[in-house]
Amino acid sequence: MKWTIDPTFYPSARIAMESPPEKLAYVVALNPLALSGQENGRARGDVLAVIDLDPESKTYGQVVNRLEMPHPGDELHHFGWNACSSSLCPQSPHPHLERRYLVVPGLRSSRIYIIDTKPDPFSPKIVKIIEPEVLKKRTGYSRPHTVHCGPEGIYVSALGSDQGEGPGGIFLLDHFSFDPLGMWEIDRGSQYYAYDFWWHINQDILLSSEWGTPPMVENGVVGSLLMEGKYGHRLHLWDLKKRRHLQELDLGEDYQMALEVRPAHDPRKSYGFLGVVVSRKDLSSSVWLWFKDKQGWQIKKVIEIPALDASKELLPPLLQPFGKVPPLVTDIDLSLDDRYLYVSCWGTGELRKYLVDDPGNPKLVGCLKIGGIVSGFPHPKNPRKALSGGPQMVEVSRDGKRIYLTNSLYWAWDEQFYPGGIEGWMVKIHSTPTSFEFEKDFFVEFPGLRAHQVRLQGGDSSTDSFCFP
Amino acid sequence: MSIEALSYYLGLGFFHGLNPAMGWLFAVALALQHNSLRWIGRAVIALGVGHFLSVFCLCAVFILLGRTLPQLWVKGLCVSALFGFGGYWLFRARHPRWVGMNVGLAELVGWSFLMASAHGAGLMLVAGSSLCGKSFLPLPVQWDSLKLFFYPSVIHSIGYFFTVSILATLVFRADLLGLLYRKWINFDILWAISLFLAGIGTILA
C-alpha cells in the first residue's frame, strides 16, 4: 500500500515526455545454442540483461547484470510491465499499483516469467513462473507474445491455441496475482492468426495483427506459404469492452505478415501505423496507416520500401532465387508526441526516421545504416568490423531523444536470413529534429546471445497507454 | 434536521466528491476527450444522479431491514458491512470493471451508481444517522420516516455534486493534471479509514 502515486504513471503522453531520462534498460537475450542443440554440457536458459544507461555512471553502456532463466529454450521475445499509465484511466483507476514487475513470456516454451525489478532494479528476481500447462489449460492459448498493461489487467497476445495450431488470440492475467484469467475474446469473428495488438483506449477499440500459426513460423518462414499469400495480411478491429470482433481491414494477399501495431498516443486521435514485413510481389516492405473517417475505419499504404538488388553468392539460400535483399520491416515505433515514426529494416540494415506530423504523408527525414544481410554495415565504435543481424526491435525514450536498437528477430528466422549466425548487439541513437546519429561509444555486446526487445525503466514509447490527452 | 446532521451529510458529500474514483476524474477525461467544457456539465449531472441513487437505495434497504429485524441486528449488519468494505479497500482495492472510456450519459449514471455502491458510500450515511442522534435506525419506522432517508441522500448528493463540479472544472480549465498526479494521495486508504471510523461511531452511538 503506497500513499503516493507511482511516479512512472503519467496521465498523458505530454507529461510522460517531461519525465527524467531513463537510467536502466532491461533487454531479453536468446541463447541460440539451447535451440540448435549444440550446447555442450548443461543447457543454459535465456537471459534478462540489465543495461546501465546513466551517462554519469561508471558502468554506463555496459551489461551490469544478467538474470538467467532456469529453463533452457524458452525463446524470450517481447515482454512488458505489469502496470503502466493506464492505471490512471478514470473508469477504473488503480493509481497505487506499481510499475514493478516485468511479464516475460517464452514464445517457444509458452512459459511466462514474472520478474520483480524491486527492491534492487539492478538485480531483478523471478518471483513467479506460469508453467505452459497452466497457461494452456486456463486460457486455451500457447506461444504468448505481446504484453500490454490495461485498465482491467494484463493483456497478452498468443500465436497459437493450446493444441499448438490456430486460432491465436489474447488472454488476460490478473493485475495482482498474475494468474491467467482466461481467453479474452467473446466473439472472434473472422480472426484466426495473431501477433501484436494495441488499442485506442478512449475509444474502446482494440486492434490486432497477424503473423501465422506456430507451425507456420516456428521452423522458419515457409517459402511456399509466403508465395501463396498464406501469412497474415489483415488488421482486426475489436470492441475493447465487449470483447467482440468488429471489422477486418484486409491489405490484400500480396502483403505478407502484418506485424507491429502502433496507434497514436494521443487518445483523441483515431489512427495508427502497421508495419508489413514483405510483399510477395517484389519483396518490398511497407507501412500502412489505419484511420477513421466518415465512412468508418480504413487502411492505406503510406510507406513503401523497395528491395535492393544483390548478387546471388552474397544471399542466403532462401533469397537466392530472387537476387534481391528485402528490407524486412520487422519493427516500427512511434515517439510519444506522435511526430516521428522509426522503421527497422532488418534485411537491408537501415533504421529510417519518418516525420509523421501528417500521418497520411510520412516524410523520410533520416536514415542510419548498421548490419544487414549483404551489407553488414559497421558501428562507428569499430568501423572495420562487419556486423551481423540488422536493426530489429526499436525503442524510443519517453522524451523521444534517444533510440535503442537490437538486432535479433526470432531464432529460426535468424538462421534463415543470417545463416552465418547473429552476435547480439544493442546501440543507442540520438534523435532531434535536426540530427539523427549513433552515439559513437555506445555499443553493447552480448557474446553468445541474441538481444531482442528493450524495455526502459519507467516506461517507453511502446508500453504506455494514456487516457488523457 | 439538526445542524449537526446537515453538516455531516453535506461534509460527507464533499469528501465523497474528492475521491477520484467517484467520478471527477472521469468528467475531466471526458471533457478533454471531447475538448469541450460542456462535457463536464453533462458528466457531473450523470455522476450526481448515479451517486444519489446508490446512497438512496442503500438507505432504503436499511430502513426496510429495520422494519423486519430487531434494531441490534440492523446495527450489527451496518457495522459489519462498514468493516467489511473498509477491509476490502485497505487490502484488496479493486474497482468494478464495467464501462470503457467511450461512454454515454446513461452508462455514466450506471458507473457512478456502481462505484458508489462498491465503495460502500451509502453505508457512511446510514452510520451518520445514528451518529447524529437523528437516527432512522430506532424502529419501527413510520411511513413518515421516508423523509428520514430521503433528505440525507439529497443533502449528501448536493455536497457531492458541488465538489465534483468544482474540482472537474478547475482541473480541466487550469490543466492541473500534471500537478495533481505528483500530489495524488492514496484515497483508498483514506476511504477505508473513514469506513472504519463510521463503524466505530455506530458501535459507540
XYZ file of C-alpha atoms in Angstrom:
674
model
C 0.000 0.000 0.000
C 1.536 3.243 -1.114
C 0.459 6.744 -0.118
C 1.627 8.389 -3.291
C 1.206 7.557 -6.923
C 3.879 5.645 -8.818
C 5.927 8.466 -10.409
C 6.212 6.424 -13.606
C 2.472 6.640 -14.256
C 1.834 9.667 -16.429
C -1.660 10.989 -17.118
C -0.712 11.950 -20.659
C 1.990 11.385 -23.248
C 2.735 15.103 -22.960
C 3.582 14.740 -19.279
C 5.497 11.492 -19.850
C 7.759 13.368 -22.274
C 8.799 15.729 -19.473
C 9.861 12.899 -17.159
C 13.573 12.430 -16.384
C 15.700 10.331 -18.779
C 15.838 6.563 -18.281
C 18.748 5.152 -16.280
C 18.353 1.444 -16.921
C 17.215 -0.812 -19.702
C 16.064 -4.400 -19.492
C 16.849 -6.454 -22.560
C 15.899 -10.064 -23.218
C 18.546 -12.125 -24.953
C 18.130 -15.514 -26.543
C 20.602 -18.350 -26.080
C 20.729 -19.859 -29.606
C 22.671 -22.934 -28.529
C 19.794 -24.166 -26.410
C 17.616 -24.213 -29.520
C 20.071 -25.588 -32.039
C 21.018 -28.413 -29.667
C 24.715 -27.591 -29.913
C 25.187 -26.828 -26.274
C 27.964 -28.705 -24.554
C 27.167 -29.772 -21.029
C 24.242 -28.241 -19.187
C 21.870 -26.326 -21.412
C 21.617 -22.659 -20.409
C 18.461 -20.578 -20.303
C 17.782 -17.256 -21.997
C 18.773 -14.095 -20.201
C 17.248 -10.862 -18.982
C 20.142 -8.394 -19.133
C 20.265 -5.129 -17.205
C 21.997 -2.299 -19.091
C 23.243 0.848 -17.371
C 22.001 3.888 -19.307
C 23.060 6.602 -16.879
C 25.828 8.609 -18.591
C 27.063 9.726 -15.149
C 27.658 6.154 -14.066
C 30.966 4.278 -14.246
C 29.303 1.282 -15.820
C 27.449 3.329 -18.452
C 26.755 1.367 -21.598
C 27.560 -1.990 -20.018
C 25.617 -5.069 -19.082
C 25.577 -4.735 -15.299
C 23.621 -7.881 -14.526
C 22.193 -10.961 -16.175
C 19.301 -12.973 -14.885
C 19.364 -16.407 -16.443
C 16.070 -18.258 -16.802
C 16.007 -21.661 -15.100
C 14.658 -23.450 -18.199
C 16.567 -23.582 -21.488
C 14.863 -22.942 -24.807
C 12.110 -20.529 -23.759
C 12.870 -18.069 -26.560
C 12.248 -14.872 -24.648
C 10.893 -12.388 -27.157
C 8.587 -9.489 -26.324
C 7.768 -8.526 -22.757
C 6.128 -5.757 -20.785
C 5.313 -4.151 -17.468
C 2.665 -5.329 -15.038
C 1.246 -1.817 -14.756
C 1.635 1.471 -16.569
C -0.034 4.817 -17.130
C -3.335 3.138 -17.986
C -3.673 2.666 -14.201
C -4.729 6.329 -14.146
C -7.621 5.741 -16.531
C -10.624 7.218 -14.735
C -13.144 4.450 -15.345
C -11.066 2.001 -13.340
C -8.299 3.906 -11.568
C -5.571 1.887 -9.846
C -3.074 4.670 -9.230
C -1.391 2.819 -6.408
C -0.272 -0.174 -8.358
C 3.431 -0.083 -9.136
C 5.315 -0.394 -12.382
C 7.496 -3.012 -10.862
C 7.139 -6.462 -12.382
C 8.213 -7.486 -15.860
C 5.963 -10.016 -17.521
C 8.321 -12.023 -19.725
C 6.819 -14.707 -21.970
C 8.775 -17.521 -23.588
C 7.458 -17.510 -27.146
C 8.607 -21.061 -27.863
C 8.017 -22.714 -24.486
C 4.772 -20.885 -23.575
C 6.206 -20.309 -20.102
C 5.767 -16.860 -18.534
C 8.186 -15.403 -16.001
C 7.134 -12.665 -13.604
C 10.254 -10.755 -12.684
C 10.457 -8.252 -9.834
C 12.650 -5.207 -10.511
C 12.487 -4.026 -6.899
C 13.897 -3.619 -4.332
C 17.096 -3.546 -6.404
C 16.446 -2.541 -10.013
C 19.978 -3.699 -10.921
C 19.228 -7.168 -9.691
C 15.797 -8.364 -10.870
C 14.457 -11.641 -9.477
C 11.979 -14.209 -10.720
C 9.013 -14.242 -8.342
C 6.548 -16.395 -10.240
C 6.545 -18.778 -13.161
C 3.386 -19.585 -15.086
C 4.043 -23.030 -16.490
C 2.970 -23.848 -20.065
C 0.415 -26.454 -18.945
C -1.277 -23.963 -16.631
C -1.393 -21.306 -19.323
C -2.840 -23.694 -21.899
C -5.407 -25.087 -19.510
C -6.623 -21.745 -18.202
C -6.612 -19.743 -21.429
C -6.745 -22.195 -24.330
C -3.699 -20.465 -25.822
C 0.012 -21.057 -26.270
C 3.030 -19.076 -27.603
C 2.472 -15.857 -25.622
C 3.770 -12.812 -27.440
C 2.893 -9.133 -26.824
C 2.217 -7.853 -23.281
C 0.194 -4.689 -22.604
C -0.927 -3.312 -19.265
C -4.571 -2.298 -19.494
C -7.173 -0.907 -17.165
C -8.630 -4.361 -16.492
C -5.492 -6.384 -16.132
C -2.531 -7.504 -18.174
C -3.361 -8.379 -21.771
C -1.146 -10.856 -23.617
C -1.458 -11.995 -27.217
C -0.686 -15.600 -28.165
C 0.193 -17.050 -31.562
C -1.415 -20.438 -31.116
C -4.113 -22.444 -29.417
C -3.459 -24.878 -26.578
C -3.102 -27.570 -29.274
C -0.354 -25.596 -30.986
C -2.385 -24.664 -34.057
C -4.767 -21.738 -34.594
C -6.541 -19.701 -33.647
C -4.230 -17.424 -31.747
C -5.691 -14.640 -29.692
C -5.474 -12.672 -26.477
C -5.698 -13.699 -22.837
C -5.758 -11.807 -19.561
C -3.559 -12.018 -16.480
C -4.712 -10.698 -13.125
C -3.089 -7.386 -12.098
C -2.321 -8.529 -8.602
C -1.759 -12.287 -8.586
C -0.594 -12.730 -12.215
C -2.909 -15.722 -12.524
C -4.114 -16.367 -16.075
C -7.769 -15.335 -16.100
C -8.763 -16.868 -19.402
C -9.386 -16.164 -23.039
C -10.202 -12.532 -23.747
C -12.368 -12.885 -26.855
C -16.089 -13.474 -26.625
C -16.658 -13.356 -30.377
C -13.567 -13.639 -32.576
C -15.401 -13.284 -35.892
C -13.052 -13.902 -38.815
C -9.845 -13.592 -36.790
C -7.560 -16.656 -36.837
C -3.917 -15.541 -36.913
C -2.476 -13.465 -34.105
C 0.630 -11.443 -33.437
C 0.676 -7.931 -31.988
C -2.164 -5.832 -30.603
C -2.790 -2.467 -29.014
C -5.721 -0.112 -28.639
C -7.335 3.294 -28.949
C -8.045 3.143 -25.275
C -10.502 6.049 -25.031
C -12.481 4.798 -27.987
C -12.761 1.233 -26.680
C -11.156 -0.058 -29.865
C -8.573 -2.838 -29.810
C -6.505 -3.617 -32.907
C -4.772 -6.911 -33.540
C -2.431 -8.002 -36.315
C -1.487 -11.311 -37.946
C 1.622 -13.416 -38.355
C 0.847 -17.138 -38.602
C 0.146 -20.234 -36.534
C 3.042 -21.883 -34.670
C 3.730 -24.494 -37.407
C 3.984 -21.644 -39.931
C 6.670 -19.775 -38.016
C 8.490 -21.992 -35.535
C 10.747 -23.703 -38.064
C 11.348 -20.620 -40.140
C 9.457 -18.887 -42.894
C 7.855 -21.376 -45.279
C 8.575 -20.097 -48.778
C 5.640 -21.852 -50.416
C 3.151 -20.412 -47.930
C 4.627 -16.967 -48.469
C 4.285 -17.222 -52.242
C 0.711 -18.437 -51.870
C -0.063 -15.416 -49.717
C -0.948 -17.527 -46.696
C 0.717 -15.464 -43.977
C -1.330 -12.884 -42.127
C -2.374 -9.755 -44.022
C -5.260 -8.328 -42.018
C -5.752 -5.882 -39.209
C -8.642 -6.718 -36.902
C -10.735 -4.190 -35.003
C -12.398 -5.191 -31.766
C -14.717 -3.674 -29.212
C -12.343 -3.481 -26.260
C -15.104 -3.640 -23.678
C -17.482 -6.106 -25.256
C -14.579 -8.251 -26.475
C -16.183 -8.665 -29.842
C -14.732 -8.589 -33.318
C -15.986 -5.544 -35.220
C -14.258 -5.470 -38.558
C -11.232 -6.608 -40.504
C -9.117 -4.392 -42.708
C -7.502 -6.519 -45.402
C -4.276 -5.370 -47.036
C -4.545 -7.955 -49.795
C -2.705 -11.261 -50.193
C 0.411 -9.656 -51.636
C 1.233 -8.088 -48.302
C 2.573 -10.773 -46.028
C 2.971 -10.591 -42.260
C 1.269 -7.530 -40.860
C 3.114 -7.262 -37.586
C 3.651 -4.250 -35.355
C 0.673 -2.119 -34.361
C 1.466 1.470 -33.250
C -1.593 3.631 -32.578
C -1.211 7.362 -31.943
C -0.505 8.016 -28.254
C -2.907 10.946 -28.028
C -6.200 9.260 -27.078
C -8.195 11.757 -29.164
C -6.587 10.627 -32.395
C -8.029 7.732 -34.361
C -5.131 6.491 -36.442
C -2.017 4.417 -36.215
C 0.673 2.605 -38.159
C 1.048 -1.038 -39.097
C 4.339 -2.496 -40.347
C 4.243 -5.149 -43.063
C 7.316 -7.372 -43.447
C 7.290 -8.299 -47.086
C 5.365 -8.133 -50.337
C 5.321 -11.422 -52.240
C 5.293 -9.447 -55.485
C 8.600 -7.625 -55.228
C 9.933 -8.301 -51.704
C 9.321 -4.684 -50.705
C 8.206 -3.759 -47.192
C 5.501 -1.299 -46.324
C 3.929 0.702 -43.533
C 0.182 1.234 -43.517
C -1.972 3.852 -41.864
C -5.308 2.901 -40.392
C -7.656 5.786 -39.684
C -11.271 6.614 -39.118
C -13.227 8.961 -41.290
C -16.893 9.478 -42.101
C -17.041 6.114 -43.866
C -15.628 4.360 -40.830
C -12.285 2.634 -40.342
C -9.963 2.444 -43.336
C -6.412 1.435 -44.092
C -3.960 2.600 -46.755
C -0.323 2.157 -47.591
C 1.734 5.235 -46.712
C 5.330 3.990 -46.928
C 6.870 1.526 -49.353
C 10.500 0.489 -49.097
C 11.842 -1.400 -52.124
C 14.068 -4.484 -52.055
C 17.670 -3.975 -53.202
C 19.407 -5.960 -55.918
C 22.215 -8.177 -54.662
C 24.485 -10.795 -56.180
C 23.376 -14.336 -55.502
C 26.517 -15.577 -53.775
C 26.049 -12.982 -51.019
C 22.485 -14.045 -50.314
C 21.243 -16.832 -48.038
C 19.714 -19.825 -49.928
C 16.165 -18.638 -49.205
C 16.730 -15.373 -51.096
C 18.993 -16.600 -53.908
C 16.154 -17.266 -56.390
C 15.143 -13.616 -56.111
C 18.549 -11.983 -56.393
C 17.310 -9.314 -54.026
C 17.652 -8.398 -50.404
C 14.288 -7.453 -48.884
C 14.113 -4.587 -46.364
C 12.117 -6.808 -43.937
C 10.430 -4.188 -41.780
C 10.163 -6.144 -38.546
C 9.504 -3.323 -36.102
C 8.242 0.228 -36.087
C 7.943 2.639 -33.163
C 6.154 5.957 -32.784
C 7.505 8.692 -30.494
C 5.201 9.827 -27.685
C 4.418 13.138 -29.410
C 3.204 11.140 -32.451
C 5.646 13.084 -34.636
C 8.327 10.567 -35.580
C 7.992 7.011 -36.757
C 11.114 4.834 -36.677
C 11.165 1.926 -39.086
C 13.589 -1.003 -38.752
C 14.740 -2.645 -41.963
C 16.230 -5.842 -40.639
C 17.211 -7.134 -44.083
C 18.900 -4.076 -45.577
C 20.388 -2.802 -42.318
C 18.637 0.556 -42.150
C 16.839 2.447 -39.443
C 14.620 5.003 -41.086
C 13.161 8.072 -39.437
C 9.927 9.472 -40.825
C 8.219 12.702 -39.867
C 4.551 11.775 -39.500
C 3.004 15.091 -38.432
C 0.734 14.499 -41.355
C 0.215 10.767 -40.881
C -1.094 10.216 -44.403
C 2.124 11.614 -45.903
C 5.206 10.443 -43.991
C 8.429 12.241 -44.899
C 11.738 10.383 -44.708
C 13.979 12.699 -42.670
C 16.801 10.387 -41.622
C 18.394 7.020 -42.241
C 21.126 5.186 -40.332
C 22.866 2.058 -41.532
C 24.018 -0.833 -39.392
C 24.295 -4.569 -40.104
C 22.184 -6.015 -42.907
C 22.143 -9.328 -44.771
C 24.579 -8.408 -47.532
C 25.876 -5.069 -46.251
C 26.962 -5.854 -42.671
C 27.398 -2.111 -42.031
C 29.720 -1.454 -39.034
C 29.100 0.694 -35.987
C 31.187 3.898 -35.548
C 32.868 2.417 -32.470
C 34.625 -0.142 -34.628
C 34.331 0.944 -38.282
C 36.214 -2.099 -39.574
C 34.040 -4.803 -38.068
C 31.129 -6.039 -40.196
C 28.066 -6.635 -38.054
C 25.593 -9.475 -38.206
C 21.872 -9.025 -37.791
C 20.217 -5.716 -38.524
C 18.055 -3.054 -36.892
C 15.257 -5.001 -35.313
C 13.431 -4.071 -32.092
C 13.493 -0.306 -31.786
C 12.641 1.500 -28.579
C 12.164 5.246 -28.273
C 12.783 7.010 -24.952
C 9.891 8.871 -23.351
C 11.205 12.278 -24.389
C 11.839 10.979 -27.908
C 15.515 11.989 -27.903
C 17.172 8.583 -27.599
C 16.575 5.424 -29.587
C 17.768 1.955 -28.624
C 18.142 -0.759 -31.165
C 18.820 -4.512 -31.013
C 19.497 -6.975 -33.820
C 17.908 -10.406 -33.407
C 14.463 -11.337 -34.729
C 13.449 -14.897 -33.929
C 15.734 -17.897 -33.728
C 14.528 -19.925 -36.699
C 14.298 -16.801 -38.883
C 17.696 -15.546 -37.778
C 19.120 -18.847 -39.035
C 17.466 -18.444 -42.428
C 18.304 -14.825 -43.114
C 21.650 -14.716 -41.320
C 22.944 -18.287 -41.775
C 26.372 -17.202 -40.547
C 24.818 -16.606 -37.136
C 23.974 -13.459 -35.230
C 26.058 -11.941 -32.475
C 23.799 -9.832 -30.282
C 24.327 -6.096 -30.013
C 22.495 -3.039 -28.806
C 23.166 0.527 -29.910
C 21.995 3.967 -28.911
C 20.978 6.752 -31.258
C 20.438 10.460 -30.618
C 17.484 11.918 -32.419
C 16.487 15.586 -32.559
C 14.510 17.480 -35.181
C 17.787 18.353 -36.877
C 20.038 15.360 -36.208
C 19.978 11.587 -36.186
C 23.189 9.781 -35.263
C 24.712 6.851 -33.386
C 26.324 7.504 -30.031
C 29.845 6.600 -31.028
C 30.904 4.777 -27.880
C 27.675 3.054 -27.039
C 27.885 -0.475 -28.371
C 26.691 -3.213 -26.032
C 27.683 -6.733 -26.987
C 26.007 -9.944 -25.900
C 28.613 -12.646 -26.547
C 26.903 -15.913 -27.422
C 23.456 -14.376 -27.023
C 20.994 -12.568 -29.267
C 19.410 -9.395 -27.956
C 15.752 -8.883 -28.667
C 13.385 -6.404 -27.044
C 14.403 -3.415 -24.901
C 12.280 -2.061 -22.067
C 13.244 1.184 -20.391
C 12.930 1.669 -16.662
C 9.946 3.927 -16.013
C 8.328 3.254 -19.376
C 8.989 3.882 -23.040
C 7.140 4.602 -26.258
C 5.731 1.142 -26.827
C 4.455 0.225 -23.365
C 2.311 3.041 -22.047
C -1.342 3.840 -22.717
C -2.713 7.212 -21.744
C -6.342 8.102 -21.072
C -5.705 11.858 -21.016
C -4.508 13.869 -23.996
C -32.882 18.017 10.696
C -30.321 19.291 13.129
C -27.439 21.454 12.034
C -25.006 18.686 13.028
C -26.803 16.188 10.822
C -26.958 18.658 7.963
C -23.251 19.385 8.095
C -22.437 15.689 8.493
C -24.279 14.704 5.306
C -23.037 17.698 3.397
C -19.460 17.189 4.596
C -19.615 13.533 3.682
C -20.774 14.615 0.240
C -17.708 16.874 -0.111
C -15.490 14.002 0.973
C -17.003 11.544 -1.480
C -16.689 14.066 -4.270
C -12.971 14.419 -3.628
C -12.258 10.748 -4.312
C -11.048 10.454 -7.910
C -12.663 7.009 -8.095
C -16.060 8.678 -7.514
C -16.082 10.497 -10.804
C -14.447 13.924 -11.065
C -11.507 12.403 -12.889
C -13.854 10.732 -15.335
C -15.559 14.064 -16.007
C -12.185 15.678 -16.711
C -11.175 12.866 -19.065
C -14.441 13.102 -20.987
C -14.178 16.865 -21.322
C -10.597 16.525 -22.567
C -11.508 13.727 -24.949
C -14.319 15.784 -26.492
C -12.410 19.004 -25.998
C -15.453 20.709 -24.547
C -16.355 22.149 -21.170
C -19.950 21.148 -21.777
C -18.965 17.571 -21.123
C -18.089 18.484 -17.543
C -21.638 19.708 -17.046
C -23.209 16.633 -18.598
C -20.893 14.220 -16.836
C -21.310 15.664 -13.347
C -25.092 15.581 -13.633
C -24.954 11.920 -14.657
C -22.455 11.172 -11.902
C -24.600 13.001 -9.334
C -27.702 11.039 -10.314
C -25.839 7.745 -10.079
C -24.343 8.611 -6.720
C -27.689 9.729 -5.347
C -29.400 6.518 -6.494
C -26.736 4.413 -4.851
C -26.843 6.058 -1.422
C -30.630 6.363 -1.550
C -31.061 2.649 -2.329
C -28.699 1.646 0.442
C -30.513 3.797 2.993
C -33.815 2.339 1.784
C -32.516 -1.183 2.232
C -31.572 -0.428 5.826
C -34.941 1.173 6.532
C -36.721 -1.857 5.169
C -34.463 -4.189 7.114
C -35.297 -2.148 10.195
C -38.973 -2.896 9.742
C -38.418 -6.610 9.979
C -35.298 -7.103 12.088
C -34.542 -6.069 15.657
C -32.595 -2.853 15.973
C -29.497 -4.561 17.292
C -29.338 -6.769 14.231
C -29.617 -3.851 11.865
C -26.916 -2.032 13.734
C -24.734 -5.145 13.721
C -25.276 -5.574 10.000
C -24.356 -1.971 9.348
C -21.199 -2.201 11.449
C -20.024 -5.444 9.873
C -20.690 -4.073 6.390
C -18.655 -0.951 7.230
C -15.731 -3.018 8.483
C -16.051 -5.398 5.565
C -15.885 -2.623 2.974
C -13.110 -0.924 4.942
C -11.054 -4.101 4.928
C -11.719 -4.597 1.249
C -10.497 -1.132 0.314
C -7.471 -1.486 2.510
C -6.330 -4.936 1.443
C -7.885 -5.698 -1.913
C -8.740 -2.417 -3.577
C -10.266 -3.414 -6.925
C -12.619 -1.264 -8.889
C -15.595 -2.647 -10.722
C -14.868 -3.214 -14.409
C -17.838 -2.158 -16.333
C -17.584 0.584 -18.891
C -14.740 1.703 -21.071
C -13.875 5.308 -21.788
C -16.335 5.642 -24.639
C -19.476 6.190 -22.558
C -22.878 7.785 -22.936
C -24.661 9.541 -20.109
C -26.795 6.543 -19.148
C -23.691 4.414 -18.773
C -22.112 7.129 -16.684
C -25.096 7.093 -14.323
C -24.671 3.329 -14.045
C -20.937 3.637 -13.494
C -21.388 6.190 -10.736
C -24.043 4.020 -9.100
C -21.747 1.019 -9.240
C -18.695 2.844 -7.944
C -20.559 4.416 -5.030
C -22.130 1.068 -4.169
C -18.871 -0.849 -4.417
C -17.209 1.708 -2.172
C -19.970 1.442 0.419
C -20.710 5.164 0.124
C -24.274 4.819 1.399
C -23.133 2.938 4.492
C -21.421 6.050 5.755
C -24.783 7.837 5.564
C -26.558 5.109 7.468
C -23.834 5.283 10.103
C -24.230 9.040 10.160
C -27.849 8.873 11.051
C -27.068 7.064 14.241
C -24.071 9.281 14.904
C -26.145 12.417 14.640
C -28.761 11.365 17.090
C -31.447 11.891 14.472
C -31.334 8.249 13.766
C -33.642 6.466 11.435
C -32.423 3.269 12.935
C -34.643 3.374 16.004
C -37.601 1.471 14.768
C -40.394 0.656 13.975
C -40.322 3.028 11.078
C -43.379 5.090 10.273
C -44.201 5.955 6.686
C -43.438 9.445 7.765
C -39.788 8.445 8.018
C -39.489 8.391 4.247
C -38.016 11.833 4.566
C -35.543 10.478 7.095
C -33.734 8.565 4.436
C -34.676 10.765 1.524
C -33.332 14.024 2.950
C -29.895 12.701 3.932
C -29.412 11.238 0.457
C -30.412 14.507 -1.202
C -28.275 16.713 1.012
C -25.348 14.353 0.693
C -25.642 14.274 -3.088
C -25.723 18.071 -3.250
C -22.415 18.167 -1.398
C -21.018 15.515 -3.720
C -22.257 17.261 -6.839
C -20.824 20.583 -5.710
C -17.340 19.146 -5.101
C -17.216 17.102 -8.282
C -18.338 20.060 -10.397
C -15.813 22.492 -8.940
C -12.935 20.039 -9.000
C -13.560 18.775 -12.525
C -13.985 22.293 -13.935
C -10.879 23.547 -12.174
C -8.657 20.669 -13.259
C -9.924 20.870 -16.823
C -9.676 24.639 -17.219
C -6.371 25.131 -15.446
C -4.755 21.968 -16.891
C -3.855 20.744 -13.421
C -3.427 17.050 -14.195
C 0.348 17.252 -14.314
C 0.463 18.853 -10.904
C -2.167 16.585 -9.435
C -0.545 13.324 -10.327
C 2.516 14.246 -8.333
C 0.443 15.201 -5.300
C -2.050 12.389 -5.579
C -2.579 10.600 -2.294
C -3.994 7.153 -1.846
C -7.687 7.817 -1.476
C -8.417 4.128 -0.986
C -6.614 4.275 2.366
C -8.449 7.449 3.433
C -11.674 5.845 2.344
C -11.029 2.654 4.298
C -10.189 4.703 7.397
C -13.459 6.621 7.109
C -15.398 3.387 6.813
C -13.698 2.085 9.967
C -14.402 5.348 11.801
C -18.053 5.200 10.776
C -18.195 1.607 12.036
C -16.698 2.537 15.384
C -19.019 5.536 15.616
C -22.029 3.343 15.030
C -20.966 0.956 17.780
C -20.471 3.797 20.236
C -23.667 5.646 19.327
